Amino acid sequence: GGAIWGGERFFGLTGPDGQARGVPADVHAVLADLAQVWHWPPGEMWAMTVPELMHWHALAVERNQPA
């Protein structure tokens, strides 16, 4: 499982079956992930559209997978 669903990995966006998941259920989790990776303040992220947030979140997930 991934971080969004209480798993042990920070950016693990897969479920227990190993399948990738879509949009996280909690936008606050997305904002926390983006702040952690890109060091953006909340006000900058709240100004973004949902597609923009998902784009940057996907990049953050891609860049933070275990080696």
Short mmCIF file of N, CA, C and O in Angstrom, two decimals, residues 12 19 21-22 32 37-38 40 44 52 55 60-61 64:
data_model
loop_
_atom_site.label_atom_id
_atom_site.label_comp_id
_atom_site.label_asym_id
_atom_site.label_seq_id
_atom_site.Cartn_x
_atom_site.Cartn_y
_atom_site.Cartn_z
N GLY A 12 4.12 5.87 -2.27
CA GLY A 12 3.62 4.64 -2.85
C GLY A 12 2.17 4.79 -3.27
O GLY A 12 1.29 4.72 -2.45
N GLN A 19 -1.53 -2.56 -8.10
CA GLN A 19 -2.07 -1.75 -9.19
C GLN A 19 -1.97 -0.27 -8.85
O GLN A 19 -2.23 0.13 -7.72
N ARG A 21 -2.99 3.56 -8.58
CA ARG A 21 -4.25 4.20 -8.23
C ARG A 21 -4.36 5.54 -8.94
O ARG A 21 -3.38 6.14 -9.34
N GLY A 22 -5.57 6.04 -9.04
CA GLY A 22 -5.82 7.31 -9.71
C GLY A 22 -5.65 8.48 -8.75
O GLY A 22 -4.75 8.51 -7.92
N ALA A 32 0.37 18.06 0.79
CA ALA A 32 1.49 17.71 1.66
C ALA A 32 2.63 17.09 0.86
O ALA A 32 3.81 17.42 1.09
N VAL A 37 8.10 17.71 -1.61
CA VAL A 37 9.01 17.55 -2.75
C VAL A 37 9.47 18.88 -3.32
O VAL A 37 10.65 19.10 -3.55
N TRP A 38 8.52 19.78 -3.58
CA TRP A 38 8.85 21.01 -4.30
C TRP A 38 9.04 22.21 -3.37
O TRP A 38 9.42 23.27 -3.83
N TRP A 40 6.82 24.07 -1.89
CA TRP A 40 5.89 25.15 -2.21
C TRP A 40 5.05 25.50 -0.99
O TRP A 40 4.58 24.60 -0.28
N GLU A 44 0.48 29.00 -2.72
CA GLU A 44 0.85 28.80 -4.13
C GLU A 44 0.10 27.61 -4.72
O GLU A 44 -0.35 27.64 -5.85
N GLU A 52 -3.59 20.91 -12.71
CA GLU A 52 -2.21 21.33 -12.42
C GLU A 52 -1.68 20.58 -11.21
O GLU A 52 -0.53 20.09 -11.22
N HIS A 55 -0.89 17.04 -12.18
CA HIS A 55 0.32 16.99 -13.01
C HIS A 55 1.56 17.02 -12.12
O HIS A 55 2.46 16.18 -12.25
N ALA A 60 5.99 14.40 -8.91
CA ALA A 60 6.58 14.16 -7.59
C ALA A 60 6.63 12.66 -7.28
O ALA A 60 7.64 12.15 -6.78
N VAL A 61 5.55 11.95 -7.61
CA VAL A 61 5.51 10.50 -7.39
C VAL A 61 6.58 9.82 -8.21
O VAL A 61 7.33 8.98 -7.72
N ASN A 64 10.07 10.22 -6.77
CA ASN A 64 10.28 9.77 -5.40
C ASN A 64 9.99 8.28 -5.20
O ASN A 64 9.64 7.86 -4.11
#
